XYZ file of C-alpha atoms in Angstrom:
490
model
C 0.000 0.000 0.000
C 1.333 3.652 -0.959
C 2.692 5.172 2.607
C 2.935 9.306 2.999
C 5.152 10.384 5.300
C 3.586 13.595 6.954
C 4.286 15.504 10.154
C 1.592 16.193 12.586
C 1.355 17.431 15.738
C -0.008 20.819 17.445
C -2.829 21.806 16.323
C -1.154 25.469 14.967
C -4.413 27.370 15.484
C -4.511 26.655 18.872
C -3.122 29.667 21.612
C -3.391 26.684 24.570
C -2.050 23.638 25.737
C -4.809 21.836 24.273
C -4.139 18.744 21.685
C -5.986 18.962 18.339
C -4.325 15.298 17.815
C -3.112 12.456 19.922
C -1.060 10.853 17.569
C 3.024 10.785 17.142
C 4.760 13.150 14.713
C 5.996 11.636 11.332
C 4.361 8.950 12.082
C 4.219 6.760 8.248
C 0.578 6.836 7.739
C -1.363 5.327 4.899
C -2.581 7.939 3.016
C -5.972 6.240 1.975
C -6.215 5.913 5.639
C -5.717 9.315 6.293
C -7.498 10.682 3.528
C -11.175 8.938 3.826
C -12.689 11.147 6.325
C -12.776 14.640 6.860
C -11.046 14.881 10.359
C -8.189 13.146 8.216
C -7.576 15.789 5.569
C -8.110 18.347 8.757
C -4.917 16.774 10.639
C -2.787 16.516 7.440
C -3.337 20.375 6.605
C -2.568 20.648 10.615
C 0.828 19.014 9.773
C 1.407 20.784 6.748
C 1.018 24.206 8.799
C 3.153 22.530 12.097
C 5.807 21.846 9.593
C 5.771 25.868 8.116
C 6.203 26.776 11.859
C 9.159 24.815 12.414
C 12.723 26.081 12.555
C 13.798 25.099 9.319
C 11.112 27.435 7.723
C 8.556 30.234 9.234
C 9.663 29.263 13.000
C 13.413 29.923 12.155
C 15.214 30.593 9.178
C 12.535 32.454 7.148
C 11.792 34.936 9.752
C 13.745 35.559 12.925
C 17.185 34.205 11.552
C 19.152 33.752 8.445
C 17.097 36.230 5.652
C 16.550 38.776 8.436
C 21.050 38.639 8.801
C 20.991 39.449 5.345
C 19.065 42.721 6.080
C 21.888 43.795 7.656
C 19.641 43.913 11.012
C 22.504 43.378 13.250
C 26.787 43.062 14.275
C 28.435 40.084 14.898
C 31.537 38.422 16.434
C 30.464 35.046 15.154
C 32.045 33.900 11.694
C 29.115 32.269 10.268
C 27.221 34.965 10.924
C 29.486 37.845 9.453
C 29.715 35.812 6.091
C 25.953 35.388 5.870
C 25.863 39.555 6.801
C 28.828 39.534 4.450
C 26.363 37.908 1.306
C 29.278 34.853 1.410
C 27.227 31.961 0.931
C 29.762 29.543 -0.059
C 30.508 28.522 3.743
C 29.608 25.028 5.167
C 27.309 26.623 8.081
C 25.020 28.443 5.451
C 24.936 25.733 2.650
C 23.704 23.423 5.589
C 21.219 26.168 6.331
C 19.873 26.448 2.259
C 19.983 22.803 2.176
C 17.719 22.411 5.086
C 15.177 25.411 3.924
C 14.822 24.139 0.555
C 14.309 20.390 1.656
C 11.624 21.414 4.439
C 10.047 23.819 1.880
C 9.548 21.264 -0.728
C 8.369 18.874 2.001
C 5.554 20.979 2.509
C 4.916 21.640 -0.644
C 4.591 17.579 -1.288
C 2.063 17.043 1.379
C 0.272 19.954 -0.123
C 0.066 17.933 -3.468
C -0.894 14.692 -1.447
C -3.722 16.403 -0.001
C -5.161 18.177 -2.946
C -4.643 14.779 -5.145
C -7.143 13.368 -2.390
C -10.091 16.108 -1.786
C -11.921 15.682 -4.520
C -12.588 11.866 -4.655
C -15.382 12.635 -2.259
C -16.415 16.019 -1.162
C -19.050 13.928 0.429
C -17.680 13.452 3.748
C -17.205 16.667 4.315
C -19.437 19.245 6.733
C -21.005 22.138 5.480
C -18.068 24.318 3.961
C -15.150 22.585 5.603
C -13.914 21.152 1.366
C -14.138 24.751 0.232
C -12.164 26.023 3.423
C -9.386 23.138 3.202
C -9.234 23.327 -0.124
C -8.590 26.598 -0.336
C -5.656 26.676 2.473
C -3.733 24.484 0.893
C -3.624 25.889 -2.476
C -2.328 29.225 -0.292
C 0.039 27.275 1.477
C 1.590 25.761 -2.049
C 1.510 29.154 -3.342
C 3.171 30.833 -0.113
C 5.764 28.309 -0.035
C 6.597 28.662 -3.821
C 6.756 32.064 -3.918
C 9.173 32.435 -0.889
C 11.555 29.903 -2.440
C 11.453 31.665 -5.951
C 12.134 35.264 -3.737
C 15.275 33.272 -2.265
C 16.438 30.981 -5.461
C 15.779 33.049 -8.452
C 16.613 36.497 -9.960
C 14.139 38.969 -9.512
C 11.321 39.738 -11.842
C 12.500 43.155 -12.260
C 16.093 41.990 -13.336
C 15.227 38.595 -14.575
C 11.528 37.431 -15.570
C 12.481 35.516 -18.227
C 15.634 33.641 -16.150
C 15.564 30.168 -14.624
C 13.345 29.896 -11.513
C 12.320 27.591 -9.858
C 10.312 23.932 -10.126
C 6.486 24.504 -9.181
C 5.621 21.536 -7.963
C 1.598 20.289 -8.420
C 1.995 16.753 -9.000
C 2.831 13.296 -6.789
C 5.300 10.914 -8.353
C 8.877 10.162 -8.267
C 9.989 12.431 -11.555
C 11.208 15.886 -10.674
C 9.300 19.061 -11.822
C 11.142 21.090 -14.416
C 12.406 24.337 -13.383
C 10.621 27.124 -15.121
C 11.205 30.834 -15.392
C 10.700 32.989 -12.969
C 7.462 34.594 -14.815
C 6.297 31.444 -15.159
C 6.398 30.409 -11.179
C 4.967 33.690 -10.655
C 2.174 32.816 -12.980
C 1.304 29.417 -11.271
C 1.597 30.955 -7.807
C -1.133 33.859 -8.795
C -3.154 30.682 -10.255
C -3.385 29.003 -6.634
C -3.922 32.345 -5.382
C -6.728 33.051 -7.265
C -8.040 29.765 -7.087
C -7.631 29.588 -3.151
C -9.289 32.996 -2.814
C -12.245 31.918 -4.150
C -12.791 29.077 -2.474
C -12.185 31.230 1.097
C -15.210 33.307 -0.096
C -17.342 32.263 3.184
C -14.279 31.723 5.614
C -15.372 32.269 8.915
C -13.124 35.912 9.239
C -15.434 37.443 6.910
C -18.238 37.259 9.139
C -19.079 40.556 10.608
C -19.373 39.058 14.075
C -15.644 37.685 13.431
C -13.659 40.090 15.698
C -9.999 39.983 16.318
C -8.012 40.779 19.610
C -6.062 39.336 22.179
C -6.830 35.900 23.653
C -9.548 36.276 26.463
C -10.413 40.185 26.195
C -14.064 40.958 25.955
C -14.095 41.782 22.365
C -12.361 38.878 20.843
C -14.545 36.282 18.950
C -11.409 34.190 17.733
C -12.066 31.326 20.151
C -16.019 31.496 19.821
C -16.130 28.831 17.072
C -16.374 24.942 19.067
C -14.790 23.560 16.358
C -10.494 23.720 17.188
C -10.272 23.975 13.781
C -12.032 27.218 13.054
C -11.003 28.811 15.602
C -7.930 31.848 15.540
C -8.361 32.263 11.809
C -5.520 34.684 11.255
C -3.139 31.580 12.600
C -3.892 30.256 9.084
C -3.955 31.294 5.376
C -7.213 32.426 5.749
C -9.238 34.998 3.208
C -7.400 38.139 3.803
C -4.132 36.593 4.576
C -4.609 35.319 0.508
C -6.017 38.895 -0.560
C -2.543 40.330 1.397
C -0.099 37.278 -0.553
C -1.814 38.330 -3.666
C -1.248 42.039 -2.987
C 2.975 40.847 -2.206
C 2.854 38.974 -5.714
C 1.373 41.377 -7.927
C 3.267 43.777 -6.489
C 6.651 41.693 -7.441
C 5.925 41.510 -10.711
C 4.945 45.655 -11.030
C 1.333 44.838 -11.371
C 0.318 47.802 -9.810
C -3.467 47.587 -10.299
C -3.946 44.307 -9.049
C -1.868 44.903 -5.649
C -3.923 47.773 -5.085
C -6.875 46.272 -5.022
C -6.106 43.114 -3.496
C -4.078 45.179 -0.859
C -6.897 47.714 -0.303
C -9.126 45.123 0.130
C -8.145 43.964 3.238
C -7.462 47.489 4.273
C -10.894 48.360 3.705
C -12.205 45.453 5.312
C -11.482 47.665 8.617
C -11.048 44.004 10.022
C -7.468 44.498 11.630
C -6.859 47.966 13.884
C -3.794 49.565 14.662
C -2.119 49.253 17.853
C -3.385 51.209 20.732
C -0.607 52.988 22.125
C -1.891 51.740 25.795
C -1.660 48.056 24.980
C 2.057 48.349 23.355
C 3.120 50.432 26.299
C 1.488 48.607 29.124
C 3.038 48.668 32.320
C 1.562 45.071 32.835
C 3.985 43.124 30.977
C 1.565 39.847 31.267
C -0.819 42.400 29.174
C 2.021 44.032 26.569
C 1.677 43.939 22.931
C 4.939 43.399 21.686
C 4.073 42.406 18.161
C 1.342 44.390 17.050
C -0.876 41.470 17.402
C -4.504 42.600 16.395
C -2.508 43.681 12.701
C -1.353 40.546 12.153
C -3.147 39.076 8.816
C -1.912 35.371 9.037
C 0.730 34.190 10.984
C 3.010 31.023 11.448
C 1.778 29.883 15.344
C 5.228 28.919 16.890
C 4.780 28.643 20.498
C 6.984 25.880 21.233
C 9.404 24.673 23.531
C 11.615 24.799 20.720
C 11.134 27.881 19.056
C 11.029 30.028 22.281
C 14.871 28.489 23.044
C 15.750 29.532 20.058
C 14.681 32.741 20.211
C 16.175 33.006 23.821
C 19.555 32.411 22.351
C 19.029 34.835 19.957
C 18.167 38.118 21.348
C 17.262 37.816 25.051
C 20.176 36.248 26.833
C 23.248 38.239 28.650
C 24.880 37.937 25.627
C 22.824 37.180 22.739
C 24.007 36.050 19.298
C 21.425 38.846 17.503
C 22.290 41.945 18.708
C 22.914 45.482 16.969
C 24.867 48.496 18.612
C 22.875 51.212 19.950
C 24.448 53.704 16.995
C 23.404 50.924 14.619
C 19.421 51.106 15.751
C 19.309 54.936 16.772
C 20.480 54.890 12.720
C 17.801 52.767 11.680
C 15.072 54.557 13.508
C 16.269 57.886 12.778
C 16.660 58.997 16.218
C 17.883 62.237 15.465
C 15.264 63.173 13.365
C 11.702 62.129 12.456
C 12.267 58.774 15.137
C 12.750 60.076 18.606
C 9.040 59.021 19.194
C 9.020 55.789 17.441
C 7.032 53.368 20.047
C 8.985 50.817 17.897
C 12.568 52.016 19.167
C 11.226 52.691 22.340
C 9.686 49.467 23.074
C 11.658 46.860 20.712
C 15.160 47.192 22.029
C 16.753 47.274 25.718
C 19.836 49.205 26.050
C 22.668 46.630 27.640
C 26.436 46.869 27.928
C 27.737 44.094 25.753
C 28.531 41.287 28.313
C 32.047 41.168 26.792
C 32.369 44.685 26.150
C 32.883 47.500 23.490
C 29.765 49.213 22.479
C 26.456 49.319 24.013
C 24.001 47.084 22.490
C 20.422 47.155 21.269
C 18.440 43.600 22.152
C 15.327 42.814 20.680
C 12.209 42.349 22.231
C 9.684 41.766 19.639
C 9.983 37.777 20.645
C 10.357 38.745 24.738
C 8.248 35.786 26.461
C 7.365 35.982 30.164
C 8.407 32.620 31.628
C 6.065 31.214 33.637
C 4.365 31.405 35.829
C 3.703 34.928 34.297
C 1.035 34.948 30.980
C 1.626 36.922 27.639
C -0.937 38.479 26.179
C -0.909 37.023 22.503
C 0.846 33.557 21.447
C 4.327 33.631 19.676
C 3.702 34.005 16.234
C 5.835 34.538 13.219
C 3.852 37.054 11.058
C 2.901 35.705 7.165
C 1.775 39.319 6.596
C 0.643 42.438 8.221
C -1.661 45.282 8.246
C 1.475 47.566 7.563
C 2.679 45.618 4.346
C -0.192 46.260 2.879
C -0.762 50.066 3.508
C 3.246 50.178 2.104
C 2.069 48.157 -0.958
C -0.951 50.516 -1.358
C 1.511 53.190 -1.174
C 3.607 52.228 -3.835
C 0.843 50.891 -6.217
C -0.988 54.455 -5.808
C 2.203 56.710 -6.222
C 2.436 57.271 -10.035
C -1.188 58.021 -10.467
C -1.773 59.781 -7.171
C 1.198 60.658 -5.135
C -0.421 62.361 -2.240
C -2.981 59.721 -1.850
C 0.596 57.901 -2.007
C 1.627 59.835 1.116
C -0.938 59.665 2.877
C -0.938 55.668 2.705
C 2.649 55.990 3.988
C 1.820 58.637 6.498
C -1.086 56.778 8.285
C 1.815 54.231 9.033
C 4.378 56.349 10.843
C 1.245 57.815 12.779
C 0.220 54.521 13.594
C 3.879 54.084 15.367
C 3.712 57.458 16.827
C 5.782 59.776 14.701
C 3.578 62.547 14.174
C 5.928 64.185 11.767
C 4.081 64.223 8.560
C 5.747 63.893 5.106
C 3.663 65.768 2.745
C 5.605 66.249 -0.567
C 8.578 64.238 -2.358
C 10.536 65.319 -5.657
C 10.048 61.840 -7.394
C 8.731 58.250 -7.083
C 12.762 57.026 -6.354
C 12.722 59.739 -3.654
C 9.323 57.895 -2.336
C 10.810 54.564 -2.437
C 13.519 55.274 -0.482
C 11.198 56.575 2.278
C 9.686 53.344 2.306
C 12.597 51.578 2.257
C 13.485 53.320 5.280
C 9.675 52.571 7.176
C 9.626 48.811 5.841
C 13.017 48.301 7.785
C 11.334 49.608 10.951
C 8.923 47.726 10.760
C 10.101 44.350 9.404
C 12.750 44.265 12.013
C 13.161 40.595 12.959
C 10.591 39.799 10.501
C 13.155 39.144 7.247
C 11.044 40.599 4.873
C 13.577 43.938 4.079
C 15.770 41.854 2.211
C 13.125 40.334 0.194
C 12.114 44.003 -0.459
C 15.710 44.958 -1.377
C 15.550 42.197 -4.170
C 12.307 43.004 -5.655
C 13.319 46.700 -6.144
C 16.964 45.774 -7.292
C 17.868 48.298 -4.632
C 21.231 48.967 -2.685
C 21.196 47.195 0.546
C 21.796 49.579 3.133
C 24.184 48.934 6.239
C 24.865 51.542 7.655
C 24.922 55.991 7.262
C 28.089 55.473 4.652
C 27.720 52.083 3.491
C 25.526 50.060 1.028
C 26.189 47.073 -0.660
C 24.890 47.182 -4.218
C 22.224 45.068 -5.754
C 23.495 42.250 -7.630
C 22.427 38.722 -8.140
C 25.531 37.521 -6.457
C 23.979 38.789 -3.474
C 20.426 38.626 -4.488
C 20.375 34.764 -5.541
C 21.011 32.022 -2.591
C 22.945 29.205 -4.528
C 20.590 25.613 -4.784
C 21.839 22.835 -2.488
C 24.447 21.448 -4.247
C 22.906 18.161 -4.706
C 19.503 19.578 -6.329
C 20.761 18.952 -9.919
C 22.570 15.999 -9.440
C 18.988 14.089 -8.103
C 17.369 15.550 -11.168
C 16.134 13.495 -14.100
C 14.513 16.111 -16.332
């Protein structure tokens, strides 16, 4: 009988303790087994998203570590980390690190195409809407996971559209998917986009009653549902979180119109508030926002044992291994200028002697998590894609037609994070881009997507007040494991 290897475990939309499942991860299931009842197709989806969340992807590498090093986010005494800083990707360490990113990816990706090969044998056994809803998340997923390995593998579709890509895989079977061109993936990941979009049309978050807000308030409905499943929508690829991926992709490829609408859509929904500057500077700390919660979109849930470590290591230890100088973030956040009031540099980063001297050094905070037996407001979660994003995308979309409407997208941003000083005029659209440039770092701190936004404008990385490193695809292109072509047969 055919066997699928798939991982399951937490239930990822889950903020408690609870189990979804009670049965061992990886664990070789038979996949007609699996696949000939609805709570089966449920669990594998589960696995596909507990597999996004892990280290190797969305829980690690594709958020809080190596892409957000190459955004030049921090200083380092470690070697493997100055060469990844350094765009030097022909070191053991990061080749390991590709290796494992790619291999994880494409993992996912494979149980996505297990799934999807299954659903439609019998949409009997599902409940009312649950074929449409799974459906529809794992065509996002295969999309999301796609389009994040073209952003690290490929040229950009500014410098290179018609240049080798990546394979899009949509098929089971033991021959290898051609690589195509990078229009091409870009094509099939708007396809499953599309598709998955409308096939979300009556997910649960479009319900008016379908509030947002922090776990146990009086105004969050995100736990109402009984059903585990349906509950904390925005910890999946829900509706919006597709409208906001579409709004990225268009927006890749210069497709102005499209992103616009896609990305005002989900502005307009008036579904996700801002921040209130009470609940990001509460003295409480079991009841701080440190992550802009409520603006999340979708979100990789990553509250594990695991993850948290990591994260520990990383920026909240005596000595982290993240860490930038105070110069470097009062630089970033414009401190002398428009920044002094950023909530963001005033809440993100503690001030701390480096433990083995020199100069003073900015920790991050975003990820701070009160150990028990204190309680944190909001899960750990690695955002997918944000309010913000999309008000920078509506920006950018809008500035050749209208740029004060432009500015104003921009401005309601930097308001939003407490810098009242307005920008109301710029002399050109490069001027413009390099003013969001300079917002989408602040914001994406820790998040890793300022490098991806470096590549898709073919734009000078910027390190520091005299220094840039400019775009090329030697720095813009991650080499392929090295044994991806010799396992190839196409």
């Amino acid at each position: 009988m055919k066997k699928l290897i798939i991982i399951l475990g937490l239930c990822v939309s889950m903020i408690s303790c609870k189990k979804f499942l009670d049965i061992k991860p990886q664990t070789q299931i038979d996949r007609d087994e699996l696949f000939n009842s609805e709570q089966g197709f449920k669990e594998a989806l589960n696995g596909i998203y507990t597999l996004c969340a892990s280290q190797s992807l969305y829980g690690g590498q594709l958020s809080y570590n190596m892409l957000d090093v190459l955004g030049q986010n921090y200083t380092f005494s470690d070697v493997t980390n100055q060469e990844i800083a350094n765009f030097i990707y022909t070191g053991g360490s990061i080749k390991s690190m590709v290796n494992d990113v790619w291999r994880n990816a494409y993992k996912a990706v494979a149980n996505c195409n297990y799934l999807l090969q299954a659903i439609d044998r019998d949409t009997a056994i599902f409940s009312k809407g649950n074929y449409r809803l799974i459906k529809g998340e794992t065509l996002a997923l295969r999309a999301y996971v796609h389009f994040d390995m073209l952003r690290m593998f490929a040229p950009s579709y500014v410098n290179g559209a018609t240049q080798k890509g990546i394979p899009y895989v949509t098929r089971v079977g033991i021959n290898s998917t051609a690589f195509s061109t990078v229009n091409t993936v870009i094509d099939s990941v708007l396809k499953d986009l599309s598709a998955a979009k409308i096939l979300l049309q009556n997910d649960p978050i479009r319900n008016a009653a379908y509030t947002v807000g922090y776990p146990g308030d009086n105004v969050n409905t995100e736990l109402d549902n009984p059903d585990l499943f349906m509950q904390n929508r925005r910890h999946r690829l829900n509706y919006y979180a597709v409208c906001g991926e579409l709004a990225r992709v268009y927006l890749y490829r210069n497709d102005y119109p499209n992103a616009l609408s896609n990305a005002m859509e989900v502005i307009q929904a008036e579904k996700f508030p801002f921040t209130r500057q009470e609940d990001f500077f509460q003295t409480d700390i079991q009841k701080r926002d440190r992550i802009f919660y409520k603006e999340i979109i979708g979100c990789w849930y990553t509250e594990t044992t695991t993850v948290i470590e990591s994260l520990q290591d990383r920026f909240t230890k005596q000595n982290p291994a993240y860490s930038a100088t105070t110069d470097q973030v009062n630089d970033i956040y414009e401190i002398g200028t428009s920044g002094a009031e950023d909530w963001r540099l005033k809440q993100w980063f503690l001030n701390t002697a480096a433990a083995t001297g020199g100069p003073d050094r900015a920790v991050l905070q975003k990820y701070y998590r009160n150990a028990s037996p204190l309680t944190n407001i909001h899960p750990l979660v690695a955002p997918a894609i944000r309010l913000s994003e999309l008000y920078y995308i509506a920006a950018e979309s809008t500035f050749d037609q209208d740029p004060q409407l432009a500015l104003s997208y921009y401005n309601k941003v930097r308001v939003a994070r407490g810098i009242g000083q307005q920008v109301n005029s710029v002399p050109n659209k490069s001027a413009f881009i390099d003013l969001l440039i300079k917002e989408a770092r602040k914001e994406f701190y820790g998040e890793s997507q300022i490098f991806f936004m470096y590549k898709r404008l073919y734009h000078a990385v910027y390190i520091n007040a005299t220094n840039s490193k400019q775009p090329s695809n030697s720095i813009f292109v991650l080499p392929l494991p090295d044994d991806e072509n010799a396992y190839r047969n196409n």
